[in-house]
CSV table of C-alpha atoms and ligand atoms in Angstrom, one decimal:
chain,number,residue,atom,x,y,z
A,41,UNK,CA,-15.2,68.8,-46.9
A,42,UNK,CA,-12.4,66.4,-48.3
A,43,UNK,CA,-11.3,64.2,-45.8
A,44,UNK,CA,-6.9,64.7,-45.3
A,45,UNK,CA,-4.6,62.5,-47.1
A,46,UNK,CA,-2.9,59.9,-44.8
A,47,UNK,CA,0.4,57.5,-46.1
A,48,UNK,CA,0.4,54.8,-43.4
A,49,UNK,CA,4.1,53.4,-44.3
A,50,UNK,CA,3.2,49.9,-42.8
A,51,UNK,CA,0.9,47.5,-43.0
A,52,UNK,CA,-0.8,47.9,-39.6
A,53,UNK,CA,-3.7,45.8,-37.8
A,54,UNK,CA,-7.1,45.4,-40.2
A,55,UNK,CA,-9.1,47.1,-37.3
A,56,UNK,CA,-6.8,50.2,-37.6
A,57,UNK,CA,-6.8,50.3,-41.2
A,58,UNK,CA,-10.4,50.0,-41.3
A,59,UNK,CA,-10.9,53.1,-39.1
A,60,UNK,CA,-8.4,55.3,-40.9
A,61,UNK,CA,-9.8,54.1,-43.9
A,62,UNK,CA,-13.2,55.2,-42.8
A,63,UNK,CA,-12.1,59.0,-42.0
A,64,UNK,CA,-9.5,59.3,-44.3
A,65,UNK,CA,-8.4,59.3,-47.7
A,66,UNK,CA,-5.6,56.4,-47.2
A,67,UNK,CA,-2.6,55.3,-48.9
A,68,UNK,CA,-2.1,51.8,-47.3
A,69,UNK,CA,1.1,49.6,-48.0
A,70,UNK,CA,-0.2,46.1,-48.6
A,71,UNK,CA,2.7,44.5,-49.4
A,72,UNK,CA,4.5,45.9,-46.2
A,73,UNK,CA,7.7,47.1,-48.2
A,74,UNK,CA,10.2,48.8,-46.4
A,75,UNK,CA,10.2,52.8,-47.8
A,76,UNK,CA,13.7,54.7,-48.4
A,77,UNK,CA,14.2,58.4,-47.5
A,78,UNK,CA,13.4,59.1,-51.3
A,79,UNK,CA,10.1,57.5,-50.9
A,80,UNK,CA,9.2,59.4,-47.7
A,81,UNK,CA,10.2,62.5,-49.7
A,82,UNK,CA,8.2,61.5,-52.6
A,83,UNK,CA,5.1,60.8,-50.5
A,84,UNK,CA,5.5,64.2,-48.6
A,85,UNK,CA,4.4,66.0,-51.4
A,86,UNK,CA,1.1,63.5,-51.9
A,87,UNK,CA,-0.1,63.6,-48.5
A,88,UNK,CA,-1.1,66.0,-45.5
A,89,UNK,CA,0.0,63.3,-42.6
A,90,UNK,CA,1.7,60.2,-42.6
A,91,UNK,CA,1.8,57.6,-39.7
A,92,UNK,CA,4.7,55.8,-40.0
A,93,UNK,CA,6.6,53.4,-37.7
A,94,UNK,CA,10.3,53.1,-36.1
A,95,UNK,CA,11.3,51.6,-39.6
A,96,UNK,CA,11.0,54.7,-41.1
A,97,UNK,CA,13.3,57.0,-40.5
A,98,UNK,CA,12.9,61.0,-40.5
A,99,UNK,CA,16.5,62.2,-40.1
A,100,UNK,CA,17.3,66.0,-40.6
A,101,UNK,CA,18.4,65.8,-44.3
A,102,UNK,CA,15.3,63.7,-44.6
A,103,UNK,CA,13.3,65.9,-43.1
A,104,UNK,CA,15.0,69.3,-44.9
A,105,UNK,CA,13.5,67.4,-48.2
A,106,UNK,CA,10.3,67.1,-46.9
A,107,UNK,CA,7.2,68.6,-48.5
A,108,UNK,CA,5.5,71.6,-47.4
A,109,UNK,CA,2.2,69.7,-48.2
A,110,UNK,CA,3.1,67.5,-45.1
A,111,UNK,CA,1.9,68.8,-41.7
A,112,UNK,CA,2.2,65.7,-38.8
A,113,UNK,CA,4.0,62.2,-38.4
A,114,UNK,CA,1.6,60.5,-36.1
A,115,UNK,CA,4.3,58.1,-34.9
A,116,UNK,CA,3.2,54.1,-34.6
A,117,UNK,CA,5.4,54.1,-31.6
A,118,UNK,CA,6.2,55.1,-28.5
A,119,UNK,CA,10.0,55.5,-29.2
A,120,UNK,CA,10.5,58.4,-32.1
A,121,UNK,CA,14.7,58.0,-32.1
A,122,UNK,CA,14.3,57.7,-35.9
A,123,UNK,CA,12.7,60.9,-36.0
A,124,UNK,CA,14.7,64.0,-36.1
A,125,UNK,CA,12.0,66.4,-33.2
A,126,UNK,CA,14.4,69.5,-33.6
A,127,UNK,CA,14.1,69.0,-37.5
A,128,UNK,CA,10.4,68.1,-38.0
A,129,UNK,CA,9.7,71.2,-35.3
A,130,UNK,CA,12.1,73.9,-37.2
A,131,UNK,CA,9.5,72.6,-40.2
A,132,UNK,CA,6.5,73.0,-38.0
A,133,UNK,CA,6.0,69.8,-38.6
A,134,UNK,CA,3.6,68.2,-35.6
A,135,UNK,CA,4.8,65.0,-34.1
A,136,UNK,CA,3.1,62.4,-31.9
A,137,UNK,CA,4.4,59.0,-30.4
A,138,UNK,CA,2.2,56.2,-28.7
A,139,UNK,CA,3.2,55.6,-24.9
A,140,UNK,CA,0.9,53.7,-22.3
A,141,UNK,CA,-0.7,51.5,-24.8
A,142,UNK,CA,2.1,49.4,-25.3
A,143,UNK,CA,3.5,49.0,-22.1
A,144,UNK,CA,2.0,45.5,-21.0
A,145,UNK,CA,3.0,43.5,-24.0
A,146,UNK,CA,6.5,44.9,-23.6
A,147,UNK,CA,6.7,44.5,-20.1
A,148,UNK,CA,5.6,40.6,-20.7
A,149,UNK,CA,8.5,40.5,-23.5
A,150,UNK,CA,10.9,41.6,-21.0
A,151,UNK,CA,9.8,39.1,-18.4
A,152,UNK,CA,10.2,35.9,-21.4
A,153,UNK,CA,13.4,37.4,-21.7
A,154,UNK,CA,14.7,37.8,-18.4
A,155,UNK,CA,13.4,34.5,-17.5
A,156,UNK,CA,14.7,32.7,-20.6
A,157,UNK,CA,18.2,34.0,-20.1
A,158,UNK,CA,18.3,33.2,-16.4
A,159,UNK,CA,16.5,29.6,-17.3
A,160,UNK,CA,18.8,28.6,-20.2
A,161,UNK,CA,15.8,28.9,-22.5
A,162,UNK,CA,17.2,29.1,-25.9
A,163,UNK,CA,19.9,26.6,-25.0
A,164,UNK,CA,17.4,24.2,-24.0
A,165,UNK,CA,15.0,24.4,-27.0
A,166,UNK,CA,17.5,24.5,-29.3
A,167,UNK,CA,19.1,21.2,-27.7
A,168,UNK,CA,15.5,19.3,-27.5
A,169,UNK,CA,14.5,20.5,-31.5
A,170,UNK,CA,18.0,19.3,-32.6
A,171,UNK,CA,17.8,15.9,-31.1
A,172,UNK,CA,21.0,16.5,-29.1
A,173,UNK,CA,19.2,16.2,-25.6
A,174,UNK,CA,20.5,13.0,-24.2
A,175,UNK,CA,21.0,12.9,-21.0
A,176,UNK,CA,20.2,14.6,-17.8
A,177,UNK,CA,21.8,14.7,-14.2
A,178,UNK,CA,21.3,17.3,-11.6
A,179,UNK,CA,24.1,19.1,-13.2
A,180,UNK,CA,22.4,19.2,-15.9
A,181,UNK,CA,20.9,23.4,-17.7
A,182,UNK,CA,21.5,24.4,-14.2
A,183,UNK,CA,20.7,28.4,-14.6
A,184,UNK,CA,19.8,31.6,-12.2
A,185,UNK,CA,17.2,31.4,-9.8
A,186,UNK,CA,15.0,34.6,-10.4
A,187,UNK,CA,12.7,34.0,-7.5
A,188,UNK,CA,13.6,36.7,-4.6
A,189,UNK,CA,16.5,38.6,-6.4
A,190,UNK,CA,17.4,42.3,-6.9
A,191,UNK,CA,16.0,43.8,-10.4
A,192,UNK,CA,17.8,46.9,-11.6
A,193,UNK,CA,15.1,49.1,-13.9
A,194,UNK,CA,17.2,51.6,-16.0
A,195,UNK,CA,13.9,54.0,-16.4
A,196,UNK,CA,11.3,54.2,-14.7
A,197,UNK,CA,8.3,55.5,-17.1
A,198,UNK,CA,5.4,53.6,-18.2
A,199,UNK,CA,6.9,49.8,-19.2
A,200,UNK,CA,9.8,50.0,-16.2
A,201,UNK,CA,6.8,50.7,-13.7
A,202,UNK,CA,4.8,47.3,-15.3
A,203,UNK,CA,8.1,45.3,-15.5
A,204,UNK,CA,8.7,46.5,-11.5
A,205,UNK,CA,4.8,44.9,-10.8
A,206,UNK,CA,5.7,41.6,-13.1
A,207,UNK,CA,9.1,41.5,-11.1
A,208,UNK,CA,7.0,41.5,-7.4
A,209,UNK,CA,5.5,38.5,-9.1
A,210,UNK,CA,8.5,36.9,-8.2
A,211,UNK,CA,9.4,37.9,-5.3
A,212,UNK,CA,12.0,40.0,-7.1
A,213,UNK,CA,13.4,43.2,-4.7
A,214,UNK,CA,12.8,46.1,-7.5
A,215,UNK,CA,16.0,49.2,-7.8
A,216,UNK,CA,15.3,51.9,-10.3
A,217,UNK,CA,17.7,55.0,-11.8
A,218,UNK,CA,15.6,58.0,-12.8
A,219,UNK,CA,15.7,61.1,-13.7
A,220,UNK,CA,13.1,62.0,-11.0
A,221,UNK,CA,12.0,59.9,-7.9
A,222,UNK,CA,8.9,58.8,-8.5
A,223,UNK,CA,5.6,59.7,-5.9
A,224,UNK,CA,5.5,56.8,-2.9
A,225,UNK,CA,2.0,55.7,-4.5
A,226,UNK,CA,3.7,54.5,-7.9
A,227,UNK,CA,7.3,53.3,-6.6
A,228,UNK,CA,5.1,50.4,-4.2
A,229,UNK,CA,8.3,50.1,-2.5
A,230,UNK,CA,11.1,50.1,-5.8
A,231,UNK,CA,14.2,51.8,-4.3
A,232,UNK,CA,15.4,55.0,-5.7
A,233,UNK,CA,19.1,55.3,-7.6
A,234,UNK,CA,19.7,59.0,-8.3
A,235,UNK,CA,22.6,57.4,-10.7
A,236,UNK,CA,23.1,54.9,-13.0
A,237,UNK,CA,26.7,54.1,-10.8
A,238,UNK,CA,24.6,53.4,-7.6
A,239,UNK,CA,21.9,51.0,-9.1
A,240,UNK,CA,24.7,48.7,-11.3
A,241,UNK,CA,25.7,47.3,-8.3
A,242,UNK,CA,22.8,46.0,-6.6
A,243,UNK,CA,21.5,44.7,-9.9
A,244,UNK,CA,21.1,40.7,-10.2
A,245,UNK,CA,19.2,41.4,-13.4
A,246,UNK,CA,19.4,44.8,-15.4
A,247,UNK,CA,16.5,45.7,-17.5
A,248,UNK,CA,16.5,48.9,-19.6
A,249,UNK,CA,13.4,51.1,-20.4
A,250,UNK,CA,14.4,54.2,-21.3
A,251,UNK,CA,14.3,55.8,-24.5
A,252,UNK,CA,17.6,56.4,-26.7
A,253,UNK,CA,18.8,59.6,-26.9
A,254,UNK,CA,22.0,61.4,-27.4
A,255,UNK,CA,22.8,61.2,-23.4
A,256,UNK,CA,21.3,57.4,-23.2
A,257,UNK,CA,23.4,55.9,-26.6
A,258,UNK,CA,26.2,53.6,-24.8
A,259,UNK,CA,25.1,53.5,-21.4
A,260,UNK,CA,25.8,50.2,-20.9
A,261,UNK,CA,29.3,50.1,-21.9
A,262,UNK,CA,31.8,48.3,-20.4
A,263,UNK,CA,32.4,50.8,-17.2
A,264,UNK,CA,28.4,50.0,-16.3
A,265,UNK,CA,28.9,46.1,-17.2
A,266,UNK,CA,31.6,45.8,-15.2
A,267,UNK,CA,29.6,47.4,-12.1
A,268,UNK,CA,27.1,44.7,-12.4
A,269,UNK,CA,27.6,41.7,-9.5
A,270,UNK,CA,29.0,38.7,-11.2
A,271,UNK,CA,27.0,36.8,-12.4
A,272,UNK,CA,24.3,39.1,-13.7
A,273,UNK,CA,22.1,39.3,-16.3
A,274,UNK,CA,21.5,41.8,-18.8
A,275,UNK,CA,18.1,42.0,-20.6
A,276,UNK,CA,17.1,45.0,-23.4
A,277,UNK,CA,13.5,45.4,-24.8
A,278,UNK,CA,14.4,49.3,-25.4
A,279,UNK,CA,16.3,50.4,-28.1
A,280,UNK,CA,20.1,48.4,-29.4
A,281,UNK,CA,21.5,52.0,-28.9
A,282,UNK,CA,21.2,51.9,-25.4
A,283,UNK,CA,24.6,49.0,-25.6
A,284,UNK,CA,27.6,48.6,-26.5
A,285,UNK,CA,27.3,45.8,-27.8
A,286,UNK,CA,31.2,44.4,-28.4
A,287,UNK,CA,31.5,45.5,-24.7
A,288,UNK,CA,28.2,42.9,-23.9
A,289,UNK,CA,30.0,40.5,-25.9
A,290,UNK,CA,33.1,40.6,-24.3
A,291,UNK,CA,31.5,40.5,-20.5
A,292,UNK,CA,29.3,37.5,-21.7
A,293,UNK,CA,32.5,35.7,-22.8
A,294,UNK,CA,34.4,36.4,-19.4
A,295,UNK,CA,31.6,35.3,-17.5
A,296,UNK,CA,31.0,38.5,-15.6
A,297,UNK,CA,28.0,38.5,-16.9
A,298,UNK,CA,25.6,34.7,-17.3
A,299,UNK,CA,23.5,35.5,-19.7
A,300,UNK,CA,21.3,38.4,-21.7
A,301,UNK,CA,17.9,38.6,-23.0
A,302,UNK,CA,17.6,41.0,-26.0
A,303,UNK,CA,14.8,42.3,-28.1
A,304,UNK,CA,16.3,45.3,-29.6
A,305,UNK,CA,19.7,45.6,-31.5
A,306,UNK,CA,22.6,48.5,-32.9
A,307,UNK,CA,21.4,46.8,-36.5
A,308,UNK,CA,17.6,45.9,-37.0
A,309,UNK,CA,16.5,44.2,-38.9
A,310,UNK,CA,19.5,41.6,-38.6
A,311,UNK,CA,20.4,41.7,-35.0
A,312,UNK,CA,24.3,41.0,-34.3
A,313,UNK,CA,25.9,37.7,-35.5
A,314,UNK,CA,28.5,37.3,-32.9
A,315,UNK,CA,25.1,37.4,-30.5
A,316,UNK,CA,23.6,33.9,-32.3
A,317,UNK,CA,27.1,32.2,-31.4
A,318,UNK,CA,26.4,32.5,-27.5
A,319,UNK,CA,23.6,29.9,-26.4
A,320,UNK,CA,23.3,32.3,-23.2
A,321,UNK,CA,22.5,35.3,-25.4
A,322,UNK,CA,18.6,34.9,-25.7
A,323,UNK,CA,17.3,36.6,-28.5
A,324,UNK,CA,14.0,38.0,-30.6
A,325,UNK,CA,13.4,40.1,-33.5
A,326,UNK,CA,11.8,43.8,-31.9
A,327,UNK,CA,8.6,42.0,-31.1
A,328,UNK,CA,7.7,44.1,-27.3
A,329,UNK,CA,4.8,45.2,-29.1
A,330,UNK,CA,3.8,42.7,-31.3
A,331,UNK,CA,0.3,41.4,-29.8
A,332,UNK,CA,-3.2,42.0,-31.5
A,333,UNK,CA,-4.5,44.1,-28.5
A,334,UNK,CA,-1.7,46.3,-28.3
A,335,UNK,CA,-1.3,46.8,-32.4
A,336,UNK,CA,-4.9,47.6,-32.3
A,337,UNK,CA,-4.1,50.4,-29.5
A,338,UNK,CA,-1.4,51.3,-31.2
A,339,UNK,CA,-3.1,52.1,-34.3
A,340,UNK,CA,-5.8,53.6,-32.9
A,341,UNK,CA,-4.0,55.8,-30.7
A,342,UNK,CA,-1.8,57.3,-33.8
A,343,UNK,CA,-5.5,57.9,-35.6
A,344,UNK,CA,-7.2,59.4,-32.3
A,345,UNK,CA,-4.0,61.8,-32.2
A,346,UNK,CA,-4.7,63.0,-36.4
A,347,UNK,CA,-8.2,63.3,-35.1
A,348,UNK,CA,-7.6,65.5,-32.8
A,349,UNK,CA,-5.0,67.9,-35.5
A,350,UNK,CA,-7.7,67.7,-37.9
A,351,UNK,CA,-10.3,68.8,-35.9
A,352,UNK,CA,-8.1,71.8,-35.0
A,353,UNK,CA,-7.2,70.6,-31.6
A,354,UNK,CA,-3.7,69.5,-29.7
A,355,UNK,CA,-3.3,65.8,-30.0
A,356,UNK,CA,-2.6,64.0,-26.5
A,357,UNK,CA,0.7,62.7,-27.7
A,358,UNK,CA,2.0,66.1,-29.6
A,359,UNK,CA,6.0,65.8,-28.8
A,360,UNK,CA,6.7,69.0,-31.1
B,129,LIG,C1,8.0,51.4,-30.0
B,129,LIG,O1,6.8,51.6,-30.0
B,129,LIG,O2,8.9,52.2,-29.8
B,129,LIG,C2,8.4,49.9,-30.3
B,129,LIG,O3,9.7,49.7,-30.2
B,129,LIG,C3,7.9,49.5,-31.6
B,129,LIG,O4,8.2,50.4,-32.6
């Protein structure tokens, strides 16, 4: 039997291209260009799956163009907001996603961040590579002591729950806002918001895992900044839909809110421009995921999902 024709639209990890070259008949993207709607369109009609990532983006007039030929998007990602699901389903179109195996490295991402913001970090490196550090006083980079304060977790799924264990690392008293409570045995002691109203205030630090959605884009706006204490400090390893960002700009200049930490942006790849003129604005380019063990799991997760289609079964991580 022919083995199924796979477009990977990325170049992804030599061990996972090595495996889906073994059981597949593989288009790979060596050169790790970027692919337009037309090229998805184009490769639909060559291919029985693709496995693309969160840079390609499968919206409905995308996915209306989309070749018959073309039966599952094994996602490279756990978040699938550039995938259209009603679409890709009303095509009967299979989708899968990758969760659990990425939520360490993004967990430790959010961690840099929320410590770098509340430590000054990116002011301080940029001052010591510039050769402007000279002088220091105890009033010196004085920042926010982490140790011992109150972490606000704005979802509650796989990463939140690792961020909450990082956080008890330090002492930190953990608050999450879900859509469920979660059992006693996985909270370990995290306090339950049933709204987003009642966990802004008790939020030193607010870190956002959830995915975007239509009822998640803007949620931190300026209302929920505003509900913050003073002081606090914002950090985002989600999705840039999830802010509002002029409103984040304009509580970072009042001073309501110190600093932010940020990995994801309204604009990627790019970021925002008025972010890179705040020194307390810590910043990096959508890299939660970006280790060898978890691109590795990544990989092979999206392949062990077309596995299991191919073989006639459900895949683990079938959204639609
Ligand atoms: C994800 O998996 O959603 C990460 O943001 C990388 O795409």
């Amino acid at each position: 039997m022919s083995k199924p024709r796979l477009w990977i639209t990325r170049k992804l990890s030599q061990n996972t291209e090595i495996r889906a070259q073994r059981d597949y008949d593989v288009v790979l993207n060596p050169d790790d260009t970027l692919s337009t709607a037309d090229d998805i369109v184009r490769m639909s009609a060559e291919v029985d799956a693709i496995l693309p990532c969160h840079s390609e983006h499968f919206d409905a007039a995308t996915v209306e163009r989309l070749d018959p030929r073309v039966k599952i998007i094994a996602n490279h990602s756990v978040g699938v907001d550039h995938c259209d699901l009603d679409a890709l389903k009303k095509q009967g179109i299979c989708v899968t996603n990758t969760p659990d195996v990425l939520s360490d490295a993004t967990a430790e991402i959010a961690m840099l961040l929320l410590l770098g913001a509340a430590r000054r970090a990116a002011e301080g490196d940029s001052m010591v590579r510039s050769g402007r550090w000279n002088t220091w006083s105890p009033s010196f980079m004085v920042g926010t002591q982490v140790t011992g304060k109150r972490l606000g977790i704005v979802g509650m799924g796989r990463v939140g729950q690792v961020m909450a264990r990082r956080a008890r690392g330090f002492d930190m008293q953990v608050h999450y806002y879900n859509r469920t409570q979660l059992p006693e045995a996985l909270e370990q002691g995290a306090i339950f918001h049933s709204s987003l109203e009642s966990l802004l205030p008790v939020s030193d630090f607010l870190s956002l895992h959830c995915p975007a959605t239509e009822q998640t884009k803007g949620l931190i706006n300026s209302d929920a900044l505003m509900q913050l204490p003073d002081g606090a400090i914002l950090v985002n390893t989600a999705r840039g839909a999830l802010v509002d960002e002029a409103a984040l700009i304009r509580a970072i200049d009042s001073g309501k809110l110190a600093a932010a930490g940020l990995d994801c942006f309204v604009t990627e790849p790019g970021g925002n421009p008025e972010f890179a003129t705040h020194e307390n604005i810590v910043m990096l380019p959508h890299i939660g995921s970006a280790t060898l063990e978890t691109r590795d799991a990544m990989g092979f997760r999206a392949l062990d999902n077309l596995d299991a289609f191919f073989s006639g079964g459900v895949p683990t991580d079938k959204l639609v």
